[in-house]
mmCIF file of C-alpha atoms in Angstrom:
data_model
loop_
_atom_site.group_PDB
_atom_site.id
_atom_site.type_symbol
_atom_site.label_atom_id
_atom_site.label_comp_id
_atom_site.label_asym_id
_atom_site.label_seq_id
_atom_site.Cartn_x
_atom_site.Cartn_y
_atom_site.Cartn_z
ATOM 1 C CA SER B 1 44.985 -6.907 -26.942
ATOM 2 C CA GLY B 2 42.172 -5.948 -29.315
ATOM 3 C CA ASP B 3 40.724 -3.342 -26.950
ATOM 4 C CA PHE B 4 39.373 -0.114 -28.381
ATOM 5 C CA GLN B 5 40.557 2.764 -26.197
ATOM 6 C CA ILE B 6 40.100 6.536 -26.079
ATOM 7 C CA PHE B 7 42.624 8.642 -24.173
ATOM 8 C CA ASN B 8 42.724 12.159 -22.848
ATOM 9 C CA SER B 9 45.840 13.717 -24.343
ATOM 10 C CA ALA B 10 47.008 14.805 -20.868
ATOM 11 C CA GLU B 11 46.667 11.331 -19.288
ATOM 12 C CA SER B 12 48.302 7.961 -19.812
ATOM 13 C CA ASP B 13 45.299 5.825 -18.783
ATOM 14 C CA PRO B 14 42.332 5.456 -21.148
ATOM 15 C CA ASN B 15 39.076 7.252 -20.354
ATOM 16 C CA PHE B 16 36.932 4.892 -22.443
ATOM 17 C CA VAL B 17 37.528 1.216 -23.263
ATOM 18 C CA ILE B 18 35.726 -1.499 -25.211
ATOM 19 C CA ASP B 19 37.478 -4.786 -24.487
ATOM 20 C CA ASP B 20 37.649 -8.037 -26.469
ATOM 21 C CA SER B 21 34.421 -9.283 -24.838
ATOM 22 C CA GLY B 22 32.480 -6.152 -25.761
ATOM 23 C CA ASN B 23 32.474 -4.831 -22.199
ATOM 24 C CA VAL B 24 32.541 -1.036 -21.955
ATOM 25 C CA GLY B 25 34.665 0.719 -19.346
ATOM 26 C CA ILE B 26 34.411 4.400 -18.470
ATOM 27 C CA GLY B 27 37.190 5.446 -16.117
ATOM 28 C CA THR B 28 38.581 1.889 -16.070
ATOM 29 C CA GLU B 29 40.573 -0.094 -18.606
ATOM 30 C CA ASN B 30 39.424 -3.440 -17.165
ATOM 31 C CA PRO B 31 35.612 -3.442 -17.273
ATOM 32 C CA GLY B 32 34.166 -6.346 -15.312
ATOM 33 C CA ARG B 33 30.626 -6.000 -16.670
ATOM 34 C CA HIS B 34 28.916 -4.981 -19.914
ATOM 35 C CA LEU B 35 29.113 -1.400 -18.611
ATOM 36 C CA HIS B 36 31.578 -0.550 -15.853
ATOM 37 C CA ILE B 37 31.910 3.035 -14.614
ATOM 38 C CA SER B 38 34.691 3.938 -12.210
ATOM 39 C CA SER B 39 36.417 6.991 -10.769
ATOM 40 C CA SER B 40 38.816 7.884 -7.980
ATOM 41 C CA GLY B 41 36.118 9.710 -6.044
ATOM 42 C CA VAL B 42 32.321 9.936 -5.910
ATOM 43 C CA THR B 43 30.868 8.209 -8.983
ATOM 44 C CA ARG B 44 27.500 9.260 -10.379
ATOM 45 C CA LEU B 45 25.413 8.337 -13.399
ATOM 46 C CA ALA B 46 22.912 10.901 -14.726
ATOM 47 C CA ILE B 47 19.826 10.031 -16.777
ATOM 48 C CA ASP B 48 18.535 13.371 -17.999
ATOM 49 C CA GLY B 49 15.126 13.633 -19.651
ATOM 50 C CA ALA B 50 13.861 16.745 -21.367
ATOM 51 C CA SER B 51 11.625 19.065 -19.364
ATOM 52 C CA GLY B 52 8.281 17.300 -18.737
ATOM 53 C CA SER B 53 9.638 13.919 -19.907
ATOM 54 C CA ASN B 54 10.365 10.775 -17.899
ATOM 55 C CA ALA B 55 13.932 9.733 -17.119
ATOM 56 C CA ARG B 56 14.021 5.986 -16.500
ATOM 57 C CA LEU B 57 16.166 2.865 -16.552
ATOM 58 C CA HIS B 58 14.572 -0.203 -18.187
ATOM 59 C CA PHE B 59 15.200 -3.897 -17.459
ATOM 60 C CA ASN B 60 14.388 -6.289 -20.298
ATOM 61 C CA GLU B 61 14.191 -10.068 -20.544
ATOM 62 C CA GLY B 62 14.613 -11.485 -24.042
ATOM 63 C CA ARG B 63 14.172 -7.936 -25.415
ATOM 64 C CA VAL B 64 10.840 -7.619 -23.572
ATOM 65 C CA ASP B 65 10.531 -4.568 -21.312
ATOM 66 C CA THR B 66 9.756 -6.111 -17.887
ATOM 67 C CA TRP B 67 10.573 -3.530 -15.177
ATOM 68 C CA ASN B 68 11.714 0.067 -15.150
ATOM 69 C CA ILE B 69 12.664 2.532 -12.451
ATOM 70 C CA GLY B 70 13.127 6.267 -12.354
ATOM 71 C CA LEU B 71 11.483 9.657 -12.561
ATOM 72 C CA ASN B 72 7.817 9.982 -13.481
ATOM 73 C CA ALA B 73 7.666 13.543 -14.776
ATOM 74 C CA SER B 74 3.891 14.034 -14.464
ATOM 75 C CA ASP B 75 4.016 14.027 -10.634
ATOM 76 C CA SER B 76 7.790 14.258 -9.987
ATOM 77 C CA THR B 77 7.839 10.878 -8.226
ATOM 78 C CA PHE B 78 10.452 8.134 -8.240
ATOM 79 C CA ASN B 79 8.803 4.793 -8.916
ATOM 80 C CA ILE B 80 9.280 1.153 -9.786
ATOM 81 C CA TYR B 81 7.043 0.199 -12.708
ATOM 82 C CA ASP B 82 5.870 -3.295 -13.678
ATOM 83 C CA SER B 83 5.854 -3.008 -17.468
ATOM 84 C CA VAL B 84 4.260 -6.431 -17.984
ATOM 85 C CA ASN B 85 1.148 -5.628 -15.926
ATOM 86 C CA SER B 86 1.217 -1.819 -16.335
ATOM 87 C CA LYS B 87 1.263 -1.292 -12.560
ATOM 88 C CA THR B 88 3.321 0.854 -10.177
ATOM 89 C CA PRO B 89 3.868 -1.186 -6.972
ATOM 90 C CA PHE B 90 6.288 1.348 -5.441
ATOM 91 C CA ARG B 91 6.162 5.154 -5.609
ATOM 92 C CA VAL B 92 8.117 7.795 -3.664
ATOM 93 C CA HIS B 93 6.976 11.423 -3.579
ATOM 94 C CA GLN B 94 9.230 14.406 -3.035
ATOM 95 C CA GLY B 95 9.211 15.772 0.515
ATOM 96 C CA THR B 96 10.979 18.000 2.994
ATOM 97 C CA SER B 97 11.825 15.285 5.546
ATOM 98 C CA ASN B 98 14.475 12.590 5.560
ATOM 99 C CA ASN B 99 14.004 9.038 6.869
ATOM 100 C CA VAL B 100 10.447 8.600 5.644
ATOM 101 C CA LEU B 101 10.991 4.850 5.191
ATOM 102 C CA VAL B 102 13.964 2.942 6.625
ATOM 103 C CA VAL B 103 14.644 -0.801 6.633
ATOM 104 C CA SER B 104 17.321 -1.868 9.122
ATOM 105 C CA GLY B 105 18.095 -5.335 10.451
ATOM 106 C CA GLY B 106 14.738 -6.704 9.318
ATOM 107 C CA ARG B 107 12.879 -3.830 11.030
ATOM 108 C CA VAL B 108 10.886 -1.139 9.237
ATOM 109 C CA GLY B 109 10.832 2.477 10.366
ATOM 110 C CA ILE B 110 8.334 5.011 9.014
ATOM 111 C CA GLY B 111 9.071 8.583 10.003
ATOM 112 C CA THR B 112 12.177 7.492 11.928
ATOM 113 C CA ALA B 113 15.761 6.634 10.980
ATOM 114 C CA SER B 114 16.175 4.259 13.936
ATOM 115 C CA PRO B 115 13.445 1.633 14.414
ATOM 116 C CA ASP B 116 13.470 0.772 18.133
ATOM 117 C CA SER B 117 15.044 -2.426 19.472
ATOM 118 C CA SER B 118 15.247 -5.841 17.872
ATOM 119 C CA ASP B 119 11.755 -6.900 19.018
ATOM 120 C CA GLU B 120 9.932 -4.208 17.014
ATOM 121 C CA SER B 121 9.233 -5.217 13.437
ATOM 122 C CA LEU B 122 7.436 -1.952 12.623
ATOM 123 C CA HIS B 123 8.131 1.455 14.201
ATOM 124 C CA VAL B 124 5.958 4.386 13.084
ATOM 125 C CA GLU B 125 6.408 7.994 14.224
ATOM 126 C CA GLY B 126 3.952 10.732 13.331
ATOM 127 C CA SER B 127 0.793 12.503 14.436
ATOM 128 C CA LYS B 128 -1.566 9.819 13.116
ATOM 129 C CA VAL B 129 -1.469 6.219 11.876
ATOM 130 C CA ARG B 130 -4.385 5.122 9.672
ATOM 131 C CA VAL B 131 -5.342 1.669 8.394
ATOM 132 C CA LYS B 132 -7.973 1.932 5.661
ATOM 133 C CA MET B 133 -10.363 -0.965 5.001
ATOM 134 C CA GLY B 134 -12.823 -0.058 2.257
ATOM 135 C CA SER B 135 -14.847 2.886 3.549
ATOM 136 C CA ASP B 136 -13.891 2.225 7.192
ATOM 137 C CA SER B 137 -10.636 3.154 8.897
ATOM 138 C CA LEU B 138 -8.713 2.461 12.088
ATOM 139 C CA ASP B 139 -6.761 5.504 13.310
ATOM 140 C CA MET B 140 -4.241 5.769 16.132
ATOM 141 C CA GLN B 141 -3.678 9.309 17.351
ATOM 142 C CA PRO B 142 -3.805 11.503 20.477
ATOM 143 C CA LEU B 143 -7.393 12.744 20.738
ATOM 144 C CA SER B 144 -6.656 15.794 22.903
ATOM 145 C CA SER B 145 -3.818 17.612 24.628
ATOM 146 C CA ASP B 146 -4.888 15.954 27.909
ATOM 147 C CA TYR B 147 -3.773 12.581 26.573
ATOM 148 C CA ALA B 148 -0.926 13.641 24.292
ATOM 149 C CA ASP B 149 1.343 10.886 25.617
ATOM 150 C CA HIS B 150 -1.319 8.182 25.491
ATOM 151 C CA PRO B 151 -2.514 7.601 21.918
ATOM 152 C CA TYR B 152 -5.902 6.047 21.283
ATOM 153 C CA PHE B 153 -7.093 3.745 18.552
ATOM 154 C CA GLU B 154 -10.043 5.383 16.842
ATOM 155 C CA ILE B 155 -12.557 3.393 14.771
ATOM 156 C CA LYS B 156 -14.615 5.277 12.189
ATOM 157 C CA ASP B 157 -17.741 4.181 10.359
ATOM 158 C CA PHE B 158 -18.340 4.331 6.612
ATOM 159 C CA SER B 159 -19.310 8.010 6.817
ATOM 160 C CA GLY B 160 -16.016 8.945 8.473
ATOM 161 C CA SER B 161 -17.640 9.605 11.862
ATOM 162 C CA ARG B 162 -16.098 8.230 15.041
ATOM 163 C CA ALA B 163 -17.778 4.971 16.060
ATOM 164 C CA ALA B 164 -15.531 4.005 18.976
ATOM 165 C CA PHE B 165 -12.061 4.439 20.385
ATOM 166 C CA PHE B 166 -9.910 2.874 23.069
ATOM 167 C CA GLY B 167 -6.546 3.466 24.713
ATOM 168 C CA GLY B 168 -4.680 4.339 27.890
ATOM 169 C CA GLY B 169 -5.924 6.900 30.389
ATOM 170 C CA GLU B 170 -3.984 9.602 32.196
ATOM 171 C CA SER B 171 -0.528 8.438 33.307
ATOM 172 C CA GLY B 172 -1.372 5.041 31.841
ATOM 173 C CA SER B 173 -3.307 4.179 35.025
ATOM 174 C CA TYR B 174 -6.246 2.594 33.209
ATOM 175 C CA THR B 175 -7.564 1.609 29.797
ATOM 176 C CA HIS B 176 -10.680 3.167 28.284
ATOM 177 C CA LEU B 177 -13.156 1.816 25.757
ATOM 178 C CA TYR B 178 -15.436 4.531 24.380
ATOM 179 C CA THR B 179 -18.241 4.709 21.891
ATOM 180 C CA ALA B 180 -19.603 7.911 20.414
ATOM 181 C CA GLU B 181 -21.933 8.160 23.436
ATOM 182 C CA GLY B 182 -19.173 8.224 26.061
ATOM 183 C CA THR B 183 -17.226 5.883 28.357
ATOM 184 C CA ASN B 184 -18.467 2.306 28.297
ATOM 185 C CA LEU B 185 -15.610 0.450 29.969
ATOM 186 C CA ALA B 186 -12.564 1.391 32.068
ATOM 187 C CA ILE B 187 -10.006 -1.153 33.300
ATOM 188 C CA ALA B 188 -7.558 -0.058 36.007
ATOM 189 C CA SER B 189 -3.979 -1.264 35.780
ATOM 190 C CA ALA B 190 -3.817 -2.030 39.512
ATOM 191 C CA GLY B 191 -5.830 -5.037 40.618
ATOM 192 C CA ALA B 192 -7.513 -5.413 37.239
ATOM 193 C CA ASN B 193 -10.450 -3.380 38.505
ATOM 194 C CA VAL B 194 -13.226 -2.724 35.962
#
């Protein structure tokens, strides 16, 4: 064939191949793609930027840079960057915990490697869950050690002060609705007493 091959003098198989179609093989003499990297063990590709410089992989369409992924050196994050609109829709920060975000069987786990059961689309573990809507927020968290096993939803006003909260009572025996002034409504689980 018309392949271009480079051999290690101690081996019979080529280390580097350019075949008739222009495909490049590293560790394989039969590249199946434009670039095909293979080895007999763990195979890794390193993209190494200089200190303080990005290290990224770009995806072009018709020679136009469309998407790129990789290291953003300014904040040491891994991100997916939309080059067309100059936006970063996905960013991952360095951290000391594994399993920050897991997708398994159509379920999403945040803070857990094993999202519970097939009927849970979203499983979040942590000390607080916050949904931010403009200046207001909806928090779910234990409000005191007395109710550590019974998280409350907490609603805050634009100033960040608690406006209201609701959730289960001790031992899950009733449901509370509070405002900043105190208990306004309690519903017992037995007999639907109010």
